[in-house]
């Protein structure tokens, strides 16, 4: 067997010539995902509600396009999918990243919050995937990466978050079913499931002593993740390096769920 040059293996992770749509790219993990996909050669389309944040991001990423959209609104999801295709071409990499959650015990959890979390974290993932898949399939396939969470696999308490856990568990199994339905159409669908990472969602945890004690006591790798520690997992699932991986959860959590 001839020796496989390492440079060819690394080339598999490139995303040149592909259009990547990243939702929730105005902050946190989504902004990082957009930067990483751009660095790997993709034409990046970013979406969220805060247009000013998206515009300063695309100013850094030549060729990138910003589209303002409230992903909890069906009409905005429809407009986003058609605008992205009109402006950039068929989406070949879809990163369903926009997400929210609320903390508090079930007794005090508002029905409206639970519904809003499910609408954005689950329904929007299903809907945007459904809207982007036909063009992706017609273009020869692609990859859908649903940003779930380690909390799609385990409960959160003592951080009480029934709404969030329910939504991320749903995303994990929605991912499996979408993967099965589209496997023969050359669309891979996987869930990327982070543990604790600094972002607006986890704001304050980094500097809060109690949170840090909680993480060091419970996480086998006793710290929060660092932004770059999701880059490799994202590119694996987005690129030719991952074309035989589908329906899976890639959990990047410092071992939290291995316990
Ligand atoms: N950070 C962690 O520790 C962690 C762990 C596991 C999973 N995750 C998941 O990672 C994803 C990103 O979260 P993050 O930690 O980066 O938090 P973040 O900084 O709060 O980012 C959330 C993103 O979602 C967008 N968003 C919220 N509501 C939206 C709406 N209605 N329409 C469109 N966009 C909306 C926000 O943009 P606008 O406000 O501008 O709309 C923002 O860009 C989420 O799905 C989250 O559940 C995070």
Tab-separated table of C-alpha atoms and ligand atoms in Angstrom:
chain	number	residue	atom	x	y	z
A	1	UNK	CA	0.000	0.000	0.000
A	2	UNK	CA	1.409	3.343	-0.967
A	3	UNK	CA	2.001	5.764	1.864
A	4	UNK	CA	-0.873	8.218	2.288
A	5	UNK	CA	0.473	11.744	2.510
A	6	UNK	CA	-0.717	13.573	5.610
A	7	UNK	CA	-1.396	16.686	3.544
A	8	UNK	CA	-4.127	14.798	1.602
A	9	UNK	CA	-5.842	13.803	4.842
A	10	UNK	CA	-5.820	17.415	5.984
A	11	UNK	CA	-7.191	18.528	2.606
A	12	UNK	CA	-10.307	16.430	3.274
A	13	UNK	CA	-11.302	18.958	5.925
A	14	UNK	CA	-11.494	21.866	3.449
A	15	UNK	CA	-14.858	23.262	2.422
A	16	UNK	CA	-13.845	25.176	-0.704
A	17	UNK	CA	-16.633	26.125	-3.080
A	18	UNK	CA	-19.390	25.187	-0.628
A	19	UNK	CA	-22.019	27.540	0.712
A	20	UNK	CA	-22.358	27.275	4.496
A	21	UNK	CA	-25.327	28.783	6.329
A	22	UNK	CA	-24.746	29.346	10.054
A	23	UNK	CA	-27.649	30.459	12.241
A	24	UNK	CA	-27.106	32.314	15.503
A	25	UNK	CA	-23.788	33.682	14.232
A	26	UNK	CA	-24.065	37.075	15.949
A	27	UNK	CA	-22.257	35.795	19.052
A	28	UNK	CA	-20.694	32.845	20.832
A	29	UNK	CA	-20.240	29.491	19.151
A	30	UNK	CA	-22.051	30.482	15.944
A	31	UNK	CA	-19.710	33.385	15.286
A	32	UNK	CA	-16.765	31.045	15.766
A	33	UNK	CA	-18.312	28.397	13.458
A	34	UNK	CA	-18.732	31.029	10.721
A	35	UNK	CA	-15.083	32.076	11.042
A	36	UNK	CA	-13.857	28.471	10.964
A	37	UNK	CA	-15.917	27.523	7.893
A	38	UNK	CA	-14.746	30.679	6.125
A	39	UNK	CA	-11.114	29.838	6.945
A	40	UNK	CA	-11.724	26.356	5.489
A	41	UNK	CA	-12.817	27.900	2.188
A	42	UNK	CA	-16.619	28.004	2.417
A	43	UNK	CA	-18.771	30.910	1.272
A	44	UNK	CA	-20.470	31.767	4.532
A	45	UNK	CA	-23.994	33.098	5.037
A	46	UNK	CA	-24.711	34.172	8.613
A	47	UNK	CA	-28.101	34.749	10.209
A	48	UNK	CA	-29.456	36.053	13.517
A	49	UNK	CA	-31.583	38.954	14.773
A	50	UNK	CA	-28.769	41.416	15.613
A	51	UNK	CA	-27.827	42.705	12.157
A	52	UNK	CA	-25.119	45.073	13.455
A	53	UNK	CA	-23.237	42.100	14.955
A	54	UNK	CA	-23.600	40.120	11.717
A	55	UNK	CA	-22.389	43.070	9.658
A	56	UNK	CA	-19.225	43.483	11.684
A	57	UNK	CA	-18.613	39.737	11.367
A	58	UNK	CA	-18.967	39.681	7.560
A	59	UNK	CA	-16.715	42.752	7.326
A	60	UNK	CA	-13.989	40.376	8.597
A	61	UNK	CA	-14.872	37.528	6.210
A	62	UNK	CA	-14.508	38.453	2.527
A	63	UNK	CA	-17.436	37.148	0.442
A	64	UNK	CA	-19.624	36.400	3.475
A	65	UNK	CA	-23.262	37.491	3.527
A	66	UNK	CA	-25.360	38.633	6.495
A	67	UNK	CA	-29.116	38.039	6.607
A	68	UNK	CA	-31.223	39.257	9.505
A	69	UNK	CA	-33.769	36.661	10.586
A	70	UNK	CA	-35.759	35.719	13.653
A	71	UNK	CA	-35.531	31.941	13.484
A	72	UNK	CA	-38.498	31.540	15.797
A	73	UNK	CA	-40.717	32.916	12.990
A	74	UNK	CA	-41.673	30.528	10.162
A	75	UNK	CA	-41.798	33.338	7.567
A	76	UNK	CA	-38.269	34.437	8.494
A	77	UNK	CA	-37.014	30.864	8.111
A	78	UNK	CA	-38.591	30.682	4.653
A	79	UNK	CA	-37.138	34.042	3.637
A	80	UNK	CA	-33.700	33.098	5.003
A	81	UNK	CA	-33.550	29.830	3.048
A	82	UNK	CA	-34.596	31.453	-0.234
A	83	UNK	CA	-32.398	34.575	0.219
A	84	UNK	CA	-29.351	32.468	1.080
A	85	UNK	CA	-29.805	30.402	-2.077
A	86	UNK	CA	-30.524	33.449	-4.248
A	87	UNK	CA	-27.476	35.372	-2.998
A	88	UNK	CA	-24.922	32.570	-2.561
A	89	UNK	CA	-26.226	29.407	-4.260
A	90	UNK	CA	-27.484	26.113	-2.821
A	91	UNK	CA	-26.595	25.649	0.841
A	92	UNK	CA	-24.298	22.592	1.122
A	93	UNK	CA	-23.424	22.991	4.821
A	94	UNK	CA	-26.196	23.971	7.218
A	95	UNK	CA	-25.251	24.696	10.829
A	96	UNK	CA	-28.427	24.928	12.920
A	97	UNK	CA	-26.842	26.739	15.836
A	98	UNK	CA	-29.290	29.416	17.066
A	99	UNK	CA	-30.566	28.404	20.481
A	100	UNK	CA	-31.857	29.640	23.808
A	101	UNK	CA	-32.687	28.187	27.207
A	102	UNK	CA	-33.998	29.238	30.584
A	103	UNK	CA	-32.845	28.206	34.047
A	104	UNK	CA	-35.257	27.450	36.894
A	105	UNK	CA	-37.257	24.647	38.463
A	106	UNK	CA	-40.281	23.195	36.653
A	107	UNK	CA	-42.657	24.614	39.265
A	108	UNK	CA	-41.697	28.154	38.261
A	109	UNK	CA	-41.018	27.463	34.570
A	110	UNK	CA	-43.404	29.456	32.359
A	111	UNK	CA	-45.340	27.625	29.633
A	112	UNK	CA	-44.499	30.450	27.231
A	113	UNK	CA	-40.746	30.014	27.832
A	114	UNK	CA	-40.997	26.256	27.275
A	115	UNK	CA	-42.837	26.850	23.988
A	116	UNK	CA	-40.363	29.515	22.814
A	117	UNK	CA	-37.408	27.250	23.524
A	118	UNK	CA	-39.003	24.360	21.631
A	119	UNK	CA	-39.895	26.629	18.684
A	120	UNK	CA	-36.335	27.909	18.221
A	121	UNK	CA	-34.277	24.920	19.379
A	122	UNK	CA	-36.359	22.179	17.725
A	123	UNK	CA	-39.015	23.394	15.261
A	124	UNK	CA	-36.627	25.838	13.562
A	125	UNK	CA	-33.997	23.092	13.174
A	126	UNK	CA	-36.559	20.815	11.495
A	127	UNK	CA	-38.011	23.629	9.377
A	128	UNK	CA	-34.767	25.191	8.110
A	129	UNK	CA	-33.371	21.735	7.302
A	130	UNK	CA	-36.550	20.903	5.387
A	131	UNK	CA	-36.299	24.215	3.505
A	132	UNK	CA	-32.610	23.809	2.578
A	133	UNK	CA	-32.570	20.064	1.833
A	134	UNK	CA	-34.150	20.045	-1.667
A	135	UNK	CA	-31.504	22.365	-3.161
A	136	UNK	CA	-28.763	20.576	-1.203
A	137	UNK	CA	-29.895	17.233	-2.626
A	138	UNK	CA	-30.249	18.640	-6.151
A	139	UNK	CA	-26.697	20.034	-5.894
A	140	UNK	CA	-25.267	16.597	-5.017
A	141	UNK	CA	-25.621	16.459	-1.237
A	142	UNK	CA	-24.184	18.156	1.791
A	143	UNK	CA	-24.056	18.170	5.550
A	144	UNK	CA	-26.412	19.359	8.225
A	145	UNK	CA	-24.924	19.958	11.650
A	146	UNK	CA	-27.382	20.483	14.465
A	147	UNK	CA	-25.854	22.130	17.502
A	148	UNK	CA	-27.478	20.165	20.304
A	149	UNK	CA	-25.731	19.879	23.683
A	150	UNK	CA	-24.384	17.311	26.108
A	151	UNK	CA	-27.688	18.198	27.834
A	152	UNK	CA	-29.452	16.378	24.994
A	153	UNK	CA	-27.972	13.207	26.501
A	154	UNK	CA	-28.074	13.796	30.264
A	155	UNK	CA	-30.096	15.929	32.671
A	156	UNK	CA	-28.833	19.296	33.855
A	157	UNK	CA	-29.815	19.516	37.531
A	158	UNK	CA	-28.478	21.027	39.788
A	159	UNK	CA	-28.655	23.616	36.945
A	160	UNK	CA	-32.424	23.223	36.458
A	161	UNK	CA	-33.281	23.480	32.749
A	162	UNK	CA	-36.155	21.204	31.722
A	163	UNK	CA	-36.988	23.346	28.663
A	164	UNK	CA	-33.419	23.206	27.384
A	165	UNK	CA	-32.860	19.499	28.117
A	166	UNK	CA	-36.138	18.577	26.404
A	167	UNK	CA	-35.250	20.602	23.328
A	168	UNK	CA	-31.715	19.267	22.973
A	169	UNK	CA	-32.838	15.657	23.518
A	170	UNK	CA	-35.362	16.225	20.734
A	171	UNK	CA	-32.631	17.585	18.446
A	172	UNK	CA	-30.505	14.479	19.055
A	173	UNK	CA	-33.267	12.124	17.908
A	174	UNK	CA	-34.502	14.460	15.148
A	175	UNK	CA	-30.916	14.283	13.878
A	176	UNK	CA	-31.073	10.476	13.708
A	177	UNK	CA	-34.364	10.487	11.796
A	178	UNK	CA	-33.268	13.192	9.342
A	179	UNK	CA	-30.057	11.230	8.762
A	180	UNK	CA	-32.026	8.075	7.924
A	181	UNK	CA	-34.412	9.869	5.580
A	182	UNK	CA	-31.638	11.609	3.627
A	183	UNK	CA	-28.783	9.055	3.781
A	184	UNK	CA	-29.358	7.849	0.220
A	185	UNK	CA	-29.572	11.431	-0.984
A	186	UNK	CA	-25.983	12.119	0.107
A	187	UNK	CA	-26.953	14.437	2.937
A	188	UNK	CA	-25.319	13.633	6.270
A	189	UNK	CA	-27.001	14.892	9.426
A	190	UNK	CA	-25.185	14.951	12.756
A	191	UNK	CA	-25.509	16.585	16.153
A	192	UNK	CA	-22.547	18.452	17.588
A	193	UNK	CA	-23.035	18.424	21.356
A	194	UNK	CA	-20.882	20.843	23.344
A	195	UNK	CA	-20.338	20.797	27.080
A	196	UNK	CA	-19.757	24.103	28.914
A	197	UNK	CA	-18.231	26.754	26.637
A	198	UNK	CA	-17.928	30.516	27.226
A	199	UNK	CA	-20.594	32.490	25.300
A	200	UNK	CA	-23.442	34.908	26.008
A	201	UNK	CA	-25.525	31.896	27.057
A	202	UNK	CA	-23.054	30.935	29.778
A	203	UNK	CA	-22.071	34.532	30.552
A	204	UNK	CA	-20.678	35.003	34.020
A	205	UNK	CA	-19.805	31.316	34.534
A	206	UNK	CA	-16.156	31.895	33.712
A	207	UNK	CA	-15.740	34.499	36.421
A	208	UNK	CA	-18.159	33.006	38.951
A	209	UNK	CA	-16.394	31.020	41.659
A	210	UNK	CA	-19.378	28.755	42.378
A	211	UNK	CA	-19.754	27.851	38.698
A	212	UNK	CA	-16.061	27.129	38.378
A	213	UNK	CA	-16.151	24.932	41.507
A	214	UNK	CA	-19.149	23.070	40.026
A	215	UNK	CA	-17.316	22.475	36.747
A	216	UNK	CA	-14.000	21.439	38.251
A	217	UNK	CA	-15.771	19.053	40.629
A	218	UNK	CA	-17.940	17.421	37.955
A	219	UNK	CA	-15.995	17.534	34.703
A	220	UNK	CA	-13.310	14.863	34.168
A	221	UNK	CA	-11.289	17.510	32.293
A	222	UNK	CA	-11.800	20.068	35.052
A	223	UNK	CA	-12.525	23.274	33.130
A	224	UNK	CA	-14.816	24.854	30.533
A	225	UNK	CA	-14.071	24.196	26.868
A	226	UNK	CA	-12.099	26.743	24.888
A	227	UNK	CA	-13.517	28.216	21.676
A	228	UNK	CA	-11.069	26.393	19.384
A	229	UNK	CA	-11.946	23.012	20.911
A	230	UNK	CA	-15.045	22.724	18.697
A	231	UNK	CA	-13.268	23.670	15.439
A	232	UNK	CA	-12.078	20.166	14.545
A	233	UNK	CA	-15.404	18.507	15.334
A	234	UNK	CA	-17.265	21.069	13.228
A	235	UNK	CA	-14.984	20.599	10.220
A	236	UNK	CA	-15.093	16.812	10.511
A	237	UNK	CA	-18.891	16.890	10.224
A	238	UNK	CA	-18.964	19.649	7.564
A	239	UNK	CA	-16.375	18.344	5.120
A	240	UNK	CA	-15.413	15.375	2.973
A	241	UNK	CA	-13.620	13.984	6.044
A	242	UNK	CA	-17.017	13.028	7.481
A	243	UNK	CA	-19.025	11.712	4.541
A	244	UNK	CA	-19.561	8.252	6.153
A	245	UNK	CA	-20.669	9.688	9.508
A	246	UNK	CA	-24.395	10.275	9.827
A	247	UNK	CA	-27.082	10.252	12.507
A	248	UNK	CA	-24.469	10.604	15.234
A	249	UNK	CA	-23.864	12.824	18.220
A	250	UNK	CA	-20.345	14.117	18.532
A	251	UNK	CA	-20.112	15.112	22.190
A	252	UNK	CA	-17.326	17.571	23.002
A	253	UNK	CA	-17.627	17.963	26.752
A	254	UNK	CA	-14.330	17.165	28.495
A	255	UNK	CA	-15.781	13.784	29.469
A	256	UNK	CA	-18.856	15.108	31.369
A	257	UNK	CA	-21.206	12.486	29.866
A	258	UNK	CA	-18.669	9.649	30.167
A	259	UNK	CA	-19.216	9.454	33.925
B	1	LIG	N1	-22.134	27.761	25.309
B	1	LIG	C1	-22.348	26.530	25.746
B	1	LIG	O1	-21.844	26.119	26.790
B	1	LIG	C2	-23.232	25.597	24.946
B	1	LIG	C3	-23.248	24.262	25.302
B	1	LIG	C4	-24.023	23.376	24.581
B	1	LIG	C5	-24.768	23.819	23.522
B	1	LIG	N2	-24.763	25.121	23.181
B	1	LIG	C6	-25.577	25.541	22.044
B	1	LIG	O2	-24.802	26.303	21.161
B	1	LIG	C7	-25.666	27.159	20.424
B	1	LIG	C8	-25.087	28.567	20.451
B	1	LIG	O3	-25.164	29.067	21.777
B	1	LIG	P1	-24.049	29.999	22.426
B	1	LIG	O4	-23.540	29.306	23.618
B	1	LIG	O5	-23.096	30.470	21.411
B	1	LIG	O6	-24.972	31.190	22.978
B	1	LIG	P2	-25.164	32.690	22.512
B	1	LIG	O7	-23.859	33.429	22.513
B	1	LIG	O8	-26.270	33.186	23.362
B	1	LIG	O9	-25.646	32.570	21.000
B	1	LIG	C9	-26.962	32.280	20.645
B	1	LIG	C10	-27.171	32.737	19.217
B	1	LIG	O10	-28.510	32.396	18.840
B	1	LIG	C11	-29.091	33.546	18.256
B	1	LIG	N3	-30.529	33.565	18.465
B	1	LIG	C12	-31.200	33.540	19.629
B	1	LIG	N4	-32.523	33.646	19.398
B	1	LIG	C13	-32.677	33.754	18.051
B	1	LIG	C14	-33.777	33.916	17.185
B	1	LIG	N5	-35.033	33.976	17.663
B	1	LIG	N6	-33.556	34.000	15.854
B	1	LIG	C15	-32.297	33.956	15.358
B	1	LIG	N7	-31.205	33.790	16.130
B	1	LIG	C16	-31.399	33.702	17.453
B	1	LIG	C17	-28.430	34.730	18.931
B	1	LIG	O11	-28.463	35.864	18.049
B	1	LIG	P3	-29.473	37.099	18.141
B	1	LIG	O12	-29.724	37.357	19.584
B	1	LIG	O13	-28.710	38.186	17.444
B	1	LIG	O14	-30.674	36.687	17.374
B	1	LIG	C18	-26.996	34.238	19.061
B	1	LIG	O15	-26.278	34.495	17.889
B	1	LIG	C19	-27.049	27.035	21.054
B	1	LIG	O16	-27.848	26.163	20.297
B	1	LIG	C20	-26.735	26.443	22.398
B	1	LIG	O17	-27.829	25.724	22.918
B	1	LIG	C21	-24.011	26.033	23.873
